[in-house]
Tab-separated table of C-alpha atoms in Angstrom:
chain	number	residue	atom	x	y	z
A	10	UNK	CA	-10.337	4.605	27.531
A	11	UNK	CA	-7.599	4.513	25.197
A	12	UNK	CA	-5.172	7.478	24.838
A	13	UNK	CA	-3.977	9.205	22.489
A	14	UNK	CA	-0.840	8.095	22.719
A	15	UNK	CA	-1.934	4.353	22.759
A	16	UNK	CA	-4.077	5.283	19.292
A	17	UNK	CA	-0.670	6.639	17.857
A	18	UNK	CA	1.201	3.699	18.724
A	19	UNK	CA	-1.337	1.591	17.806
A	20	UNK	CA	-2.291	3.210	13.880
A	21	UNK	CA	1.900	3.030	13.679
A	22	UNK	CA	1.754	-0.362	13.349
A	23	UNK	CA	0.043	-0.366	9.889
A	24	UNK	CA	3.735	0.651	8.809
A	25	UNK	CA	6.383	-2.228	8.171
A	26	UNK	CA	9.256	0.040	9.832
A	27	UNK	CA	7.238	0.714	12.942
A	28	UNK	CA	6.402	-3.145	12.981
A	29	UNK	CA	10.097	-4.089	12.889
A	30	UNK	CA	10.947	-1.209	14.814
A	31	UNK	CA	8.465	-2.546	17.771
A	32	UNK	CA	8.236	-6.067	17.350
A	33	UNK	CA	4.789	-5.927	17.596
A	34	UNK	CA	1.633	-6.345	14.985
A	35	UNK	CA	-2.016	-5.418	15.352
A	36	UNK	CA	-5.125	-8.099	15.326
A	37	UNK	CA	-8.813	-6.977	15.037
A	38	UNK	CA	-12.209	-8.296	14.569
A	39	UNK	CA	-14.018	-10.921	17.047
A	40	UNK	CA	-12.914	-13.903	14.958
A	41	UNK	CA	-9.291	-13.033	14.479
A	42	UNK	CA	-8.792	-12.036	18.502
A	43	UNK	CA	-10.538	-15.217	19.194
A	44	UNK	CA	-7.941	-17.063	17.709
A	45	UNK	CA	-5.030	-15.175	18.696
A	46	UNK	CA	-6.215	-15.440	22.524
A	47	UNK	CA	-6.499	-19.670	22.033
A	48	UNK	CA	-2.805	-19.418	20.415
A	49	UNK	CA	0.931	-19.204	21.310
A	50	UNK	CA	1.196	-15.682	20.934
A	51	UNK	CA	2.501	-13.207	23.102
A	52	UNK	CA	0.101	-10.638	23.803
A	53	UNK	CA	1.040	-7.257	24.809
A	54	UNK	CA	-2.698	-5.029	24.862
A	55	UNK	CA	-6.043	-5.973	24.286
A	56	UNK	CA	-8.855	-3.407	23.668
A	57	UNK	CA	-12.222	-5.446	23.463
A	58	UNK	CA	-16.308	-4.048	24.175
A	59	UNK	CA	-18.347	-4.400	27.088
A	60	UNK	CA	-20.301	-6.955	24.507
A	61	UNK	CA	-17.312	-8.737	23.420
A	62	UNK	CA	-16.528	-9.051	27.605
A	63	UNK	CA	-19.507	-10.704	28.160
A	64	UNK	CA	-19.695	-13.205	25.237
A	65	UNK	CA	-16.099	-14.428	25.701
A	66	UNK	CA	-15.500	-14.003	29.565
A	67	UNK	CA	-14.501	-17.415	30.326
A	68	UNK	CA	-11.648	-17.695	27.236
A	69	UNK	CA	-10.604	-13.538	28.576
A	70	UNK	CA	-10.398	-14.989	32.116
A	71	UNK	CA	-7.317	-17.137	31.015
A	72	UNK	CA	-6.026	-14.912	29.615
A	73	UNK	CA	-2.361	-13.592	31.378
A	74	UNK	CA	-3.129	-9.926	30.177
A	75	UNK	CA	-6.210	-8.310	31.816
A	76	UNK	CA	-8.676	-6.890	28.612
A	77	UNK	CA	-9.174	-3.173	28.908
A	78	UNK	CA	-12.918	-2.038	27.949
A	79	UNK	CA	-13.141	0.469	25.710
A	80	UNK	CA	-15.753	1.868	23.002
A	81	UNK	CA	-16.651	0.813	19.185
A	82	UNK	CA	-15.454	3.967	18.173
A	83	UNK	CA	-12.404	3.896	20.018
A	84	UNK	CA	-11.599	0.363	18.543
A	85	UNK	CA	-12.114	1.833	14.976
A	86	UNK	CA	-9.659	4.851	15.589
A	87	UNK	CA	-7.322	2.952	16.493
A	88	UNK	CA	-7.629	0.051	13.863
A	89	UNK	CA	-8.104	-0.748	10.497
A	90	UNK	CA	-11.420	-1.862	10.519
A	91	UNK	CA	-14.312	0.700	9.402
A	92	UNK	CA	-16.646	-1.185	12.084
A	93	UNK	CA	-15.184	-2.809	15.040
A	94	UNK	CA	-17.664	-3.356	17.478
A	95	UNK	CA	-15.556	-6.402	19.355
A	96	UNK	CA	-11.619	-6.231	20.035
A	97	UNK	CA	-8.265	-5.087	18.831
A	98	UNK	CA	-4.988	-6.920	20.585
A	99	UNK	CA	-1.569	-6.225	19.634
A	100	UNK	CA	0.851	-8.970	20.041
A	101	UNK	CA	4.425	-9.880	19.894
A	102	UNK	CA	5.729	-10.928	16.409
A	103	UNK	CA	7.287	-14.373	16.213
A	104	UNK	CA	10.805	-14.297	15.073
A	105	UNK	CA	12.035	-15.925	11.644
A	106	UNK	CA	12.746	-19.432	12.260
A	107	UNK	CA	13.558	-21.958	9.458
A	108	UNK	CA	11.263	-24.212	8.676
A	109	UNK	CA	11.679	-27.958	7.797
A	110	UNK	CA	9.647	-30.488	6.671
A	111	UNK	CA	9.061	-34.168	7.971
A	112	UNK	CA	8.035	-37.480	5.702
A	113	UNK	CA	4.543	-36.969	5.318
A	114	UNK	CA	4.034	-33.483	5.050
A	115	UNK	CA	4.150	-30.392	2.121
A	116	UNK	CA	5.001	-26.634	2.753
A	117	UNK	CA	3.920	-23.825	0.271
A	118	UNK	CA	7.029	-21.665	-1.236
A	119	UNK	CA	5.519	-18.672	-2.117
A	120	UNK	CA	7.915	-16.679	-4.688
A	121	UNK	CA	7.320	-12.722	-4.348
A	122	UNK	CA	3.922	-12.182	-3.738
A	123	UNK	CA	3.272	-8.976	-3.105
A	124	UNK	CA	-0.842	-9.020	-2.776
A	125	UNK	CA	-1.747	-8.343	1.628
A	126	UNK	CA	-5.364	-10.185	-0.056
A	127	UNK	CA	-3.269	-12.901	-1.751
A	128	UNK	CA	-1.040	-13.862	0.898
A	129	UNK	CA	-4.207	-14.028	3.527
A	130	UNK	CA	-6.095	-16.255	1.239
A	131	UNK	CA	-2.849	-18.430	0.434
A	132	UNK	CA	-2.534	-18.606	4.459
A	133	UNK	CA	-6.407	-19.709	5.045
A	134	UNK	CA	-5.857	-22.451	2.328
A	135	UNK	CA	-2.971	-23.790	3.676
A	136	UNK	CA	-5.216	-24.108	6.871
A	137	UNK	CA	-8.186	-25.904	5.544
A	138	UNK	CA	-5.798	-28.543	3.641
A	139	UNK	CA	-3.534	-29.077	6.996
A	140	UNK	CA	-0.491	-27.584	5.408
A	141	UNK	CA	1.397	-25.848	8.360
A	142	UNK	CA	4.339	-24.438	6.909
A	143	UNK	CA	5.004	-21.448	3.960
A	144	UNK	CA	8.560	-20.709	2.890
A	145	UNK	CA	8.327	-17.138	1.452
A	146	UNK	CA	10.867	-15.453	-0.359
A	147	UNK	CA	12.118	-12.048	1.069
A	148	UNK	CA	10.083	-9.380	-1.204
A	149	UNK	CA	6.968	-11.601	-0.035
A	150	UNK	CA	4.033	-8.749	1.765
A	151	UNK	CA	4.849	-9.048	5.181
A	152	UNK	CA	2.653	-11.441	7.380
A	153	UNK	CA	2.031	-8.980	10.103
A	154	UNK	CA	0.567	-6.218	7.124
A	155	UNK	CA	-2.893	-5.560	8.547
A	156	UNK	CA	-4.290	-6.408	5.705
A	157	UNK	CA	-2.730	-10.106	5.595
A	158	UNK	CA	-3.851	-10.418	9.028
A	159	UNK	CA	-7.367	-9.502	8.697
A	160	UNK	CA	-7.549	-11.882	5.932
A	161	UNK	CA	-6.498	-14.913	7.389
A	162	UNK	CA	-9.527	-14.792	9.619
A	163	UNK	CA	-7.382	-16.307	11.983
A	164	UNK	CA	-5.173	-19.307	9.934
A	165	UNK	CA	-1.917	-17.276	11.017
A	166	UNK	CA	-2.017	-18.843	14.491
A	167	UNK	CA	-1.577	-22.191	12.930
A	168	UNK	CA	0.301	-21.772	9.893
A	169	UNK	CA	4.186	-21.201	10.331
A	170	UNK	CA	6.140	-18.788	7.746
A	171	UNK	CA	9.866	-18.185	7.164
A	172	UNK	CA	11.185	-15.730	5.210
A	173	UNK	CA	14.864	-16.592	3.335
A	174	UNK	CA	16.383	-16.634	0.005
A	175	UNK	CA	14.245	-19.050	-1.776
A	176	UNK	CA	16.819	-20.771	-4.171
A	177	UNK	CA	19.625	-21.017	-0.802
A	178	UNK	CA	16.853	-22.761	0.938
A	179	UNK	CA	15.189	-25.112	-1.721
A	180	UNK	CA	18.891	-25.811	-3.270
A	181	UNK	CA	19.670	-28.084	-0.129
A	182	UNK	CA	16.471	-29.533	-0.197
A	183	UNK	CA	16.246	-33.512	-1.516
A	184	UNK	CA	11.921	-33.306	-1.293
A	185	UNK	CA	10.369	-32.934	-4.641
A	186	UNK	CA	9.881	-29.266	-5.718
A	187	UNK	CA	6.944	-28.781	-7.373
A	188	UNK	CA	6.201	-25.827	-9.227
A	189	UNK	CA	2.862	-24.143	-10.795
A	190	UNK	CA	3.313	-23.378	-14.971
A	191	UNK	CA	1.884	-23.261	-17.961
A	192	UNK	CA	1.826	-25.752	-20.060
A	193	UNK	CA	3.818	-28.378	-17.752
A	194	UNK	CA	2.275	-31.874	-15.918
A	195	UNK	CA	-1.814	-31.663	-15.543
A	196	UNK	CA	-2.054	-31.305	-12.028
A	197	UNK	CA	-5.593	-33.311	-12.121
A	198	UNK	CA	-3.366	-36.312	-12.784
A	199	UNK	CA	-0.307	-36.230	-11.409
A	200	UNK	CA	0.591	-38.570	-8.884
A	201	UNK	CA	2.359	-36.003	-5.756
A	202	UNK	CA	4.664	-37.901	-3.531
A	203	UNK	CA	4.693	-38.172	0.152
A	204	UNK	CA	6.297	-34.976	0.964
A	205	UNK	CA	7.599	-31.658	-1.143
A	206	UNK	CA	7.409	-27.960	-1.814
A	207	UNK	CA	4.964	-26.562	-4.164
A	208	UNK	CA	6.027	-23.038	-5.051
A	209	UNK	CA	3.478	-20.390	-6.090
A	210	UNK	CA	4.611	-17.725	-7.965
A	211	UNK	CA	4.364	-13.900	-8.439
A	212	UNK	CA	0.891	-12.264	-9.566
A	213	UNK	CA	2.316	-10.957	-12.396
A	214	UNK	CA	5.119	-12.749	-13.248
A	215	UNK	CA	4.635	-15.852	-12.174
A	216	UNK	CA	7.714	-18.067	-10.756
A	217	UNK	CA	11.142	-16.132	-11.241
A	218	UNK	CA	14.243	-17.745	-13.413
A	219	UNK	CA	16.435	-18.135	-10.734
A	220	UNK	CA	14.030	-20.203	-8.839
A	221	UNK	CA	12.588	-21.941	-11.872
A	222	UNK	CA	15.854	-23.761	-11.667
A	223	UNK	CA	15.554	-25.451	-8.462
A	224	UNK	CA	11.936	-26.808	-9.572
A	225	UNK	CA	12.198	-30.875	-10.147
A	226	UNK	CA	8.531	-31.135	-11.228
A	227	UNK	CA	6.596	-28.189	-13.613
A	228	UNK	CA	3.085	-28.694	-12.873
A	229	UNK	CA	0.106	-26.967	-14.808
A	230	UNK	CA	-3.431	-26.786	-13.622
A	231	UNK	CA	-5.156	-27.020	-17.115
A	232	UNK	CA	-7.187	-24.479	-19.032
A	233	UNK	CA	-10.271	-25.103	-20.377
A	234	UNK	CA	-11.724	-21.409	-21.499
A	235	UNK	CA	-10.288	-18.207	-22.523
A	236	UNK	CA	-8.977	-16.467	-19.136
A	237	UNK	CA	-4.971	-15.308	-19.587
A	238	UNK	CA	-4.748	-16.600	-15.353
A	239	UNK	CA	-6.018	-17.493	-12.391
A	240	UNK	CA	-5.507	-15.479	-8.951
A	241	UNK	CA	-2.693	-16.603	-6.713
A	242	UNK	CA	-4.908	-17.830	-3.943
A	243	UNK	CA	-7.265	-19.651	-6.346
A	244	UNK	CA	-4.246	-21.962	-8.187
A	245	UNK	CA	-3.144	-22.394	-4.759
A	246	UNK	CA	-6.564	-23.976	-3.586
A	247	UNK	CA	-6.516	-25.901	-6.883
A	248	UNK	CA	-3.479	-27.588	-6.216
A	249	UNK	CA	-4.094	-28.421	-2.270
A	250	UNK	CA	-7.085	-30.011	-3.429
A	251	UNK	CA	-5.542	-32.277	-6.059
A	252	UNK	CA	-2.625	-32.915	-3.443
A	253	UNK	CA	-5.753	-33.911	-0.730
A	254	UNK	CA	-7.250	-36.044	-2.983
């Protein structure tokens, strides 16, 4: 049974300050435990049902950190989730470690976004098109926001991010920087080299001036109707799949 101190601990971790302040983030939902439990990270509690028990026993069993067995409703005042009738694990959070990139690979550079949703979906892209590292500026949503987490469904056990001063980092870079505009190279043609940065920029402002400068290739992913955008997460599928191609 979970206390009430152990539901107060655990609902603090919604809050950034409490997250820094603890080192520690909140997972929940069957999928999303499932994946943390077959990862590298450090688990510190893990609530789960008598139902989830059964169905994942063997992958629990590994486990270092014995599962306590506790109620649906128990998980739900605890969490996030309206309905959690599976598991809830806080973990350790990973510290910030620069990220580089070999010959044949491509990191994301996402430039202030500030949308939990946005930043999930970005992170589940970058999964499906094997893209294993994100360079995020620091007023990027946090990674460990509940809300990012939840929306991964998972893809933040295998995608990396660090979290610096974007035009530091990318101004002793010699990859290609690519970055999404208006009006710039049709993405549907462009030939993308071996291995580069392709920034992303904010939801309503797109990429920022100062970082605009470090960009050595302005790509556009053309317009064919009358919409003003496109989501965040949506160019950023758009361009992994012309990069995959």
């Amino acid at each position: 049974m979970l206390s009430k101190n152990q539901i107060k601990y655990i609902n603090s971790l919604q809050q950034k300050k409490f997250r820094q302040e603890y080192q520690s983030f909140v997972v929940e939902g069957a999928k999303s435990v499932v994946e943390l439990l077959s990862s590298d990270f450090e688990l510190e509690s893990l609530y789960v049902t008598e139902d989830f028990y059964k169905e994942t026993k063997p992958l629990l069993d590994k486990q270092p950190l014995r599962a306590e067995i506790v109620g649906q409703a128990e998980l739900e005042k605890a969490g996030t989730f309206s309905s959690n009738n599976a598991a809830l694990a806080v973990a350790k959070i990973k510290s910030n470690q620069e990220l580089l990139l070999n010959d044949t690979e491509y990191a994301l550079v996402l430039d202030e976004i500030r949308d939990p949703g946005n930043l999930g979906t970005i992170i589940r892209i970058a999964d499906w098109y094997g893209i294993q590292k994100i360079i995020c500026s620091e007023g990027t949503v946090d990674l460990y926001n509940p809300k990012v987490i939840s929306s991964t469904m998972g893809s933040f056990t295998r995608v990396s991010l660090f979290y610096t001063d974007l035009v530091k980092y990318l101004k002793g870079q010699e990859k290609p920087i690519y970055g999404a505009f208006l009006d710039s190279e049709n993405v549907h043609t462009l030939n993308f080299a071996p291995s580069g940065y392709i920034i992303i920029g904010n939801e309503a402002n797109g990429i920022s001036e100062a970082v605009e400068e470090v960009v050595t290739h302005k790509i556009t992913i053309p317009r064919f109707g009358g919409a003003e955008s496109l989501n965040a997460g949506i160019a950023t599928a758009v361009i992994c799949d012309n990069l995959r191609r």
